[in-house]
């Protein structure tokens, strides 16, 4: 059973490696979107410090969203998705493998880059570990929920726009607790409650998103 | 034994076929013919369980394929219109992945041998993007040489983009599968001259349009 999970994970990571420029593009997008805010709202140190967690989180959401549409699109066009759906192994396994690979390619670079960018915003160093932890707990939820949106809009004309409309409202709870965690830590309240909530959201998404995603993919292929 | 009972298929607002019944036993092969848009692909997708029929059902060994989806998928090998290979991966990587997904227990050597059989022995390390359309198609078809354990083969346009030699090779493999007690159902829109070594039944979807129904 684990074999199909590992085979899909291996293939996805191999494809990411063969097209590693895409990862850099996602990362560059993250950096540029973050860099736009000081131009728009002014570069006062106090102001930047205040908006940093929110800005980084919104940029993280958008960069995950940017690569979401690619998740199933190519497999759908190539016919690989049909083969996966006809596998005698449980479909939840390979869907989960795709989600894990997607997070490693689109989520993990953001988690790593965010603390560095936060320094540019002069964020209190005490908040940096919490920022990274919150992103590490929150971005997998974004990938899981986003994959469901990608499955639902697969094969539709203008699916990318619809995908954003479906998925962005669902990202709001993660955004609230993710950005809130950093602010809570800096203000001295402690980020424990926020991080636990993010973990709870991740657990729920991990349990619910893969089966829902399989159902959506079967429906799209019908 | 594969049975289709009174199948009807609707795509968009159009009725493609209805009251289609067929029966395929061990050692038999069936060619699905018909002009473009007659519903060949739709029929094969219904049989594979990828799509739902408007009416009727598909049965495998006497029971509906919906009730025993995992058993049925364990006996089925389906190759769709697209070759189901990734252009960024090499032929070997594609084949190993396809076998792992299909649950076929084969090792690296068996995969290399199968690729050599389809004439890709010299191009194992190249990504498929560097190969021709016909070679990509061959890379997809290589899994047929490892899938003897799958009883039912459902192939959509397997002869597309292949040269004469590859057509012969594929036909021989289909004949071998039937001779070993397997079943093959495949679609072609052109009258390819394939010799399967035995009488291959033909189902012409042109006959099922409109009100008429007929059993094959």
Coordinates of C-alpha atoms in Angstrom, one line a residue:
Chain A
X1 CA 0.0 0.0 0.0
X2 CA 2.9 2.3 0.8
X3 CA 4.4 1.5 -2.6
X4 CA 2.0 3.7 -4.5
X5 CA 2.4 6.5 -2.0
X6 CA 6.2 6.4 -2.4
X7 CA 6.0 5.9 -6.2
X8 CA 3.9 9.0 -6.6
X9 CA 5.9 11.0 -4.1
X10 CA 9.1 10.1 -6.0
X11 CA 7.7 11.0 -9.4
X12 CA 6.4 14.3 -8.2
X13 CA 9.7 15.3 -6.6
X14 CA 11.5 14.2 -9.7
X15 CA 9.3 16.4 -11.8
X16 CA 9.9 19.3 -9.4
X17 CA 13.6 18.7 -9.7
X18 CA 13.5 18.6 -13.5
X19 CA 11.6 21.9 -13.5
X20 CA 13.2 23.5 -10.5
X21 CA 12.9 27.0 -12.1
X22 CA 9.2 26.9 -11.1
X23 CA 10.1 26.7 -7.4
X24 CA 12.4 29.8 -7.9
X25 CA 9.5 31.6 -9.7
X26 CA 7.2 30.9 -6.7
X27 CA 9.8 32.1 -4.3
X28 CA 10.6 35.2 -6.4
X29 CA 6.8 36.0 -6.4
X30 CA 6.7 35.7 -2.7
X31 CA 9.7 38.1 -2.3
X32 CA 8.3 40.6 -4.8
X33 CA 4.8 40.7 -3.3
X34 CA 6.2 41.2 0.1
X35 CA 8.5 43.9 -1.2
X36 CA 5.6 45.9 -2.7
X37 CA 4.0 46.7 0.6
X38 CA 6.6 49.2 1.9
X39 CA 6.2 51.2 -1.4
X40 CA 2.4 51.3 -0.9
X41 CA 2.0 51.9 2.8
X42 CA 5.2 53.8 3.5
X43 CA 8.5 52.6 5.0
X44 CA 8.3 53.9 8.6
X45 CA 10.0 51.3 10.8
X46 CA 7.1 51.2 13.3
X47 CA 4.6 50.7 10.6
X48 CA 6.6 48.0 8.8
X49 CA 7.0 46.1 12.1
X50 CA 3.3 46.2 12.7
X51 CA 2.3 45.0 9.2
X52 CA 5.0 42.4 8.8
X53 CA 3.2 39.2 10.0
X54 CA 0.1 40.0 8.0
X55 CA 2.0 40.9 4.8
X56 CA 4.1 37.8 5.0
X57 CA 1.1 35.6 5.5
X58 CA -0.9 37.2 2.6
X59 CA 2.1 36.8 0.3
X60 CA 2.5 33.2 1.4
X61 CA -1.2 32.5 0.6
X62 CA -0.9 34.1 -2.8
X63 CA 2.3 32.2 -3.7
X64 CA 0.7 28.9 -2.8
X65 CA -2.3 29.9 -4.8
X66 CA -0.1 30.7 -7.8
X67 CA 1.2 27.2 -8.2
X68 CA -2.1 25.4 -7.2
X69 CA -3.6 25.1 -10.7
X70 CA -0.6 23.0 -11.8
X71 CA -1.3 20.3 -9.3
X72 CA -3.5 18.0 -11.3
X73 CA -3.7 19.8 -14.7
X74 CA -0.9 18.1 -16.4
X75 CA -1.7 14.6 -15.1
X76 CA -5.2 15.2 -16.4
X77 CA -4.0 16.2 -19.9
X78 CA -1.5 13.4 -20.1
X79 CA -3.9 10.6 -19.0
X80 CA -1.9 9.8 -15.9
X81 CA -4.8 10.9 -13.7
X82 CA -7.0 8.1 -15.3
X83 CA -4.3 5.6 -14.5
X84 CA -4.1 6.8 -10.9
X85 CA -7.9 6.6 -10.6
X86 CA -7.8 3.1 -11.9
X87 CA -5.1 1.9 -9.5
X88 CA -6.2 -1.0 -7.3
X89 CA -4.6 0.8 -4.4
X90 CA -6.6 3.3 -2.2
X91 CA -6.8 6.6 -4.0
X92 CA -6.4 8.6 -0.8
X93 CA -2.7 7.5 -0.7
X94 CA -1.6 8.9 -4.0
X95 CA -3.6 12.1 -3.5
X96 CA -1.9 12.6 -0.2
X97 CA 1.5 11.9 -1.9
X98 CA 0.7 14.6 -4.4
X99 CA -0.3 17.0 -1.7
X100 CA 2.9 16.3 0.3
X101 CA 5.1 16.9 -2.8
X102 CA 3.2 20.1 -3.6
X103 CA 3.8 21.4 -0.1
X104 CA 7.5 20.6 -0.3
X105 CA 7.8 22.5 -3.6
X106 CA 5.5 25.4 -2.9
X107 CA 5.1 25.7 0.8
X108 CA 8.5 24.8 2.3
X109 CA 10.5 27.5 0.4
X110 CA 8.1 30.1 1.7
X111 CA 8.5 28.8 5.3
X112 CA 12.3 29.1 4.9
X113 CA 12.3 32.5 3.2
X114 CA 9.7 34.2 5.5
X115 CA 12.0 34.7 8.6
X116 CA 14.6 36.3 6.4
X117 CA 12.1 38.7 4.8
X118 CA 10.8 39.4 8.3
X119 CA 14.2 40.7 9.3
X120 CA 13.9 43.2 6.4
X121 CA 10.7 44.4 8.0
X122 CA 12.6 44.8 11.3
X123 CA 10.3 42.3 13.0
X124 CA 11.1 41.6 16.7
X125 CA 13.6 38.6 16.6
X126 CA 11.5 37.0 19.3
X127 CA 8.7 36.6 16.8
X128 CA 10.8 34.8 14.1
X129 CA 10.6 31.2 15.4
X130 CA 6.9 31.6 15.9
X131 CA 6.5 33.0 12.4
X132 CA 8.3 30.0 11.0
X133 CA 6.4 27.6 13.2
X134 CA 3.1 29.1 12.3
X135 CA 3.9 29.0 8.6
X136 CA 5.1 25.4 8.9
X137 CA 1.8 24.4 10.5
X138 CA -0.4 26.6 8.3
X139 CA 1.0 26.2 4.8
X140 CA 0.3 22.4 4.7
X141 CA -3.4 23.3 5.5
X142 CA -3.3 25.7 2.6
X143 CA -1.9 23.0 0.3
X144 CA -4.6 20.5 1.4
X145 CA -7.5 22.8 1.0
X146 CA -6.1 24.3 -2.1
X147 CA -5.7 20.8 -3.7
X148 CA -9.4 20.3 -3.2
X149 CA -10.1 23.5 -5.0
X150 CA -7.7 22.5 -7.8
X151 CA -9.5 19.2 -8.2
X152 CA -13.0 20.8 -8.3
X153 CA -11.9 23.3 -11.0
X154 CA -9.9 20.8 -13.1
X155 CA -10.6 21.1 -16.8
X156 CA -12.7 24.2 -16.6
X157 CA -12.2 27.1 -18.9
X158 CA -10.9 30.0 -16.7
X159 CA -10.5 27.5 -13.9
X160 CA -7.6 29.6 -12.4
X161 CA -9.9 32.5 -11.5
X162 CA -12.6 30.2 -10.1
X163 CA -10.0 28.4 -8.1
X164 CA -8.9 31.6 -6.4
X165 CA -12.6 32.5 -5.6
X166 CA -13.2 29.1 -4.1
X167 CA -10.0 28.7 -2.2
X168 CA -9.2 32.2 -0.8
X169 CA -12.2 32.5 1.5
X170 CA -11.3 29.0 2.9
X171 CA -7.8 30.3 3.7
X172 CA -9.1 33.0 6.0
X173 CA -9.0 31.0 9.3
X174 CA -5.4 30.0 8.7
X175 CA -4.5 33.6 7.9
X176 CA -6.2 34.9 11.1
X177 CA -4.4 32.4 13.4
X178 CA -1.2 32.4 11.5
X179 CA -0.7 36.2 11.5
X180 CA -2.2 36.4 15.0
X181 CA 0.4 33.9 16.4
X182 CA 3.3 36.3 15.7
X183 CA 1.5 39.3 17.1
X184 CA 0.6 37.4 20.2
X185 CA 4.2 36.3 20.8
X186 CA 5.6 39.8 20.4
X187 CA 2.9 41.4 22.6
X188 CA 3.9 38.9 25.3
X189 CA 0.6 36.9 25.4
X190 CA 2.3 33.8 24.0
X191 CA 1.5 32.0 20.7
X192 CA 0.6 28.7 22.2
X193 CA -3.1 29.0 21.6
X194 CA -2.7 30.2 18.0
X195 CA -0.3 27.4 17.2
X196 CA -2.6 24.7 18.7
X197 CA -5.4 26.1 16.6
X198 CA -3.3 25.9 13.5
X199 CA -2.4 22.4 14.4
X200 CA -6.1 21.6 14.8
X201 CA -6.9 23.0 11.4
X202 CA -4.1 21.0 9.9
X203 CA -5.4 17.8 11.5
X204 CA -8.9 18.4 10.2
X205 CA -7.7 19.2 6.7
X206 CA -5.4 16.1 6.7
X207 CA -8.4 14.0 7.6
X208 CA -11.0 15.6 5.3
X209 CA -9.2 17.0 2.3
X210 CA -7.8 13.9 0.7
X211 CA -11.0 11.9 0.5
X212 CA -12.9 14.9 -0.7
X213 CA -10.2 15.5 -3.3
X214 CA -10.5 11.9 -4.6
X215 CA -14.3 12.3 -4.9
X216 CA -13.8 15.6 -6.8
X217 CA -11.3 14.0 -9.2
X218 CA -13.6 11.0 -9.9
X219 CA -16.5 13.5 -10.6
X220 CA -14.3 15.6 -12.9
X221 CA -13.3 12.4 -14.8
X222 CA -16.8 11.2 -15.2
Chain B
X1 CA -16.3 -12.7 -18.3
X2 CA -17.2 -9.1 -19.1
X3 CA -20.8 -8.2 -19.7
X4 CA -22.4 -4.9 -20.7
X5 CA -26.2 -4.8 -20.3
X6 CA -28.3 -2.2 -22.1
X7 CA -25.8 0.6 -21.8
X8 CA -26.7 4.1 -22.8
X9 CA -24.4 7.0 -22.9
X10 CA -25.2 10.7 -23.1
X11 CA -22.6 13.4 -23.7
X12 CA -23.8 16.9 -23.4
X13 CA -27.3 16.8 -24.7
X14 CA -26.5 14.1 -27.3
X15 CA -27.4 10.4 -27.0
X16 CA -24.3 8.6 -28.3
X17 CA -25.7 5.1 -28.0
X18 CA -28.3 3.1 -26.2
X19 CA -29.3 -0.5 -25.5
X20 CA -25.8 -1.6 -26.1
X21 CA -25.2 -5.1 -24.8
X22 CA -22.0 -7.1 -25.3
X23 CA -20.3 -10.1 -23.8
X24 CA -16.6 -10.9 -23.8
X25 CA -15.3 -14.2 -22.6
X26 CA -11.8 -15.5 -22.0
X27 CA -9.6 -15.6 -25.1
X28 CA -11.9 -13.2 -27.0
X29 CA -11.1 -9.9 -28.5
X30 CA -13.5 -7.1 -29.6
X31 CA -12.7 -4.2 -31.8
X32 CA -14.9 -1.1 -31.3
X33 CA -15.3 0.7 -34.6
X34 CA -17.2 3.8 -35.7
X35 CA -16.6 7.2 -37.1
X36 CA -15.2 10.1 -35.0
X37 CA -17.7 11.1 -32.3
X38 CA -19.6 7.8 -32.3
X39 CA -18.7 7.2 -28.7
X40 CA -15.8 4.7 -28.8
X41 CA -13.8 6.4 -26.1
X42 CA -17.0 6.9 -24.0
X43 CA -17.8 3.2 -24.2
X44 CA -14.3 2.2 -23.2
X45 CA -14.4 4.7 -20.3
X46 CA -17.7 3.2 -19.2
X47 CA -16.3 -0.3 -19.4
X48 CA -13.2 0.7 -17.4
X49 CA -15.4 2.3 -14.7
X50 CA -14.1 5.8 -15.2
X51 CA -17.5 7.2 -16.3
X52 CA -21.0 6.4 -15.3
X53 CA -23.5 5.1 -17.8
X54 CA -26.8 6.9 -18.3
X55 CA -28.6 3.5 -18.1
X56 CA -27.5 -0.1 -17.8
X57 CA -24.5 -1.6 -16.1
X58 CA -21.1 -3.2 -16.7
X59 CA -20.6 -6.6 -15.0
X60 CA -17.4 -8.4 -14.3
X61 CA -17.5 -12.1 -13.4
X62 CA -21.3 -11.7 -12.8
X63 CA -21.3 -8.7 -10.5
X64 CA -21.5 -5.0 -11.2
X65 CA -18.1 -3.4 -11.4
X66 CA -19.3 -0.7 -9.0
X67 CA -19.8 -3.2 -6.2
X68 CA -16.3 -4.8 -6.6
X69 CA -14.3 -1.8 -7.8
X70 CA -11.0 -2.9 -6.3
X71 CA -11.2 -6.5 -7.6
X72 CA -12.1 -5.2 -11.0
X73 CA -9.3 -2.7 -11.1
X74 CA -7.0 -5.5 -10.1
X75 CA -8.0 -7.4 -13.3
X76 CA -8.1 -4.4 -15.6
X77 CA -5.4 -2.7 -17.7
X78 CA -6.7 0.5 -19.3
X79 CA -4.8 2.6 -21.8
X80 CA -6.5 5.8 -22.7
X81 CA -6.4 8.2 -25.6
X82 CA -3.4 9.9 -24.2
X83 CA -0.3 7.8 -23.7
X84 CA -0.2 8.5 -19.9
X85 CA 3.5 9.3 -19.9
X86 CA 5.2 12.4 -18.7
X87 CA 7.5 14.2 -21.2
X88 CA 9.9 15.3 -18.5
X89 CA 10.6 11.8 -17.3
X90 CA 12.6 9.1 -19.1
X91 CA 10.9 6.0 -20.6
X92 CA 12.2 3.9 -17.7
X93 CA 11.0 6.3 -15.0
X94 CA 7.6 6.4 -16.7
X95 CA 7.3 2.7 -17.0
X96 CA 8.4 2.0 -13.4
X97 CA 5.9 4.6 -12.2
X98 CA 3.1 3.1 -14.3
X99 CA 3.7 -0.3 -12.9
X100 CA 3.9 0.9 -9.3
X101 CA 0.5 2.7 -9.8
X102 CA -1.1 -0.3 -11.4
X103 CA 0.2 -2.6 -8.6
X104 CA 2.3 -4.7 -11.0
X105 CA 5.2 -6.2 -9.1
X106 CA 8.1 -5.9 -11.6
X107 CA 11.7 -5.0 -11.1
X108 CA 14.0 -2.7 -13.0
X109 CA 15.4 -5.5 -15.3
X110 CA 11.9 -6.5 -16.4
X111 CA 11.1 -2.8 -17.2
X112 CA 14.4 -2.5 -19.2
X113 CA 13.5 -5.7 -21.1
X114 CA 10.0 -4.5 -21.9
X115 CA 11.4 -1.2 -23.2
X116 CA 13.9 -3.1 -25.4
X117 CA 11.0 -5.1 -26.8
X118 CA 9.2 -1.9 -27.9
X119 CA 12.4 -0.6 -29.5
X120 CA 13.4 1.9 -26.9
X121 CA 16.4 0.1 -25.6
X122 CA 18.7 2.8 -26.9
X123 CA 16.8 5.7 -25.5
X124 CA 16.4 4.7 -21.8
X125 CA 18.0 7.8 -20.4
X126 CA 16.4 10.4 -22.5
X127 CA 13.4 12.4 -21.3
X128 CA 10.4 11.6 -23.5
X129 CA 10.3 15.3 -24.6
X130 CA 13.4 14.5 -26.7
X131 CA 11.6 11.6 -28.5
X132 CA 9.1 11.4 -31.3
X133 CA 5.3 11.0 -30.9
X134 CA 5.5 7.4 -31.9
X135 CA 8.3 6.7 -29.5
X136 CA 6.3 8.2 -26.7
X137 CA 3.4 6.1 -27.6
X138 CA 5.7 3.0 -27.5
X139 CA 6.9 4.0 -24.1
X140 CA 3.2 4.0 -22.9
X141 CA 2.5 0.7 -24.6
X142 CA 5.6 -1.0 -23.0
X143 CA 3.4 -1.7 -19.9
X144 CA 1.4 -4.2 -22.0
X145 CA 4.5 -6.4 -22.0
X146 CA 4.5 -6.5 -18.2
X147 CA 0.7 -6.9 -17.7
X148 CA 0.1 -10.5 -18.5
X149 CA -1.4 -10.9 -15.1
X150 CA -4.2 -8.5 -15.9
X151 CA -7.1 -10.4 -17.6
X152 CA -8.9 -7.6 -19.3
X153 CA -7.2 -5.1 -21.5
X154 CA -9.1 -2.1 -22.6
X155 CA -7.2 0.0 -25.1
X156 CA -8.3 3.2 -26.7
X157 CA -6.7 3.7 -30.2
X158 CA -3.6 1.7 -29.4
X159 CA -2.4 1.8 -33.0
X160 CA -2.3 5.6 -33.3
X161 CA 1.1 7.1 -34.3
X162 CA 2.8 3.7 -34.6
X163 CA 4.8 2.6 -37.5
X164 CA 4.1 -0.7 -39.4
X165 CA 6.6 -2.7 -37.3
X166 CA 5.2 -1.5 -34.0
X167 CA 1.7 -2.2 -35.2
X168 CA 2.7 -5.8 -35.9
X169 CA 4.5 -6.1 -32.5
X170 CA 1.4 -4.8 -30.7
X171 CA -0.9 -7.1 -32.6
X172 CA 1.3 -10.0 -31.8
X173 CA 1.2 -9.1 -28.1
X174 CA -2.7 -8.8 -28.2
X175 CA -2.9 -12.2 -29.9
X176 CA -0.6 -13.7 -27.3
X177 CA -2.7 -12.3 -24.5
X178 CA -5.9 -13.7 -26.0
X179 CA -4.2 -17.1 -26.6
X180 CA -3.3 -17.2 -22.9
X181 CA -7.0 -16.7 -21.9
X182 CA -7.0 -12.9 -21.6
X183 CA -9.6 -10.5 -23.1
X184 CA -8.9 -7.5 -25.2
X185 CA -11.3 -4.7 -26.1
X186 CA -9.8 -2.0 -28.2
X187 CA -11.0 0.9 -30.3
X188 CA -9.8 2.1 -33.7
X189 CA -11.4 4.5 -36.1
X190 CA -9.5 3.4 -39.1
X191 CA -9.5 -0.1 -40.5
X192 CA -6.0 -1.1 -39.4
X193 CA -5.0 -4.4 -40.8
X194 CA -4.1 -6.3 -37.7
X195 CA -3.8 -10.0 -37.5
X196 CA -4.7 -11.2 -34.0
X197 CA -4.3 -14.8 -35.1
X198 CA -8.0 -15.4 -34.5
X199 CA -11.3 -14.0 -35.5
X200 CA -11.7 -10.6 -33.8
X201 CA -15.3 -9.5 -33.3
X202 CA -16.3 -6.0 -34.4
X203 CA -18.7 -3.7 -32.7
X204 CA -19.7 -0.9 -34.9
X205 CA -21.1 2.0 -32.8
X206 CA -22.7 3.4 -35.9
X207 CA -25.4 0.7 -35.4
X208 CA -26.5 1.9 -32.0
X209 CA -27.4 5.5 -32.7
X210 CA -31.1 6.5 -32.3
X211 CA -33.8 4.0 -31.4
X212 CA -32.3 0.8 -32.5
X213 CA -30.7 -1.6 -30.1
X214 CA -28.7 -4.7 -30.8
X215 CA -26.7 -7.3 -29.0
X216 CA -23.2 -8.1 -30.0

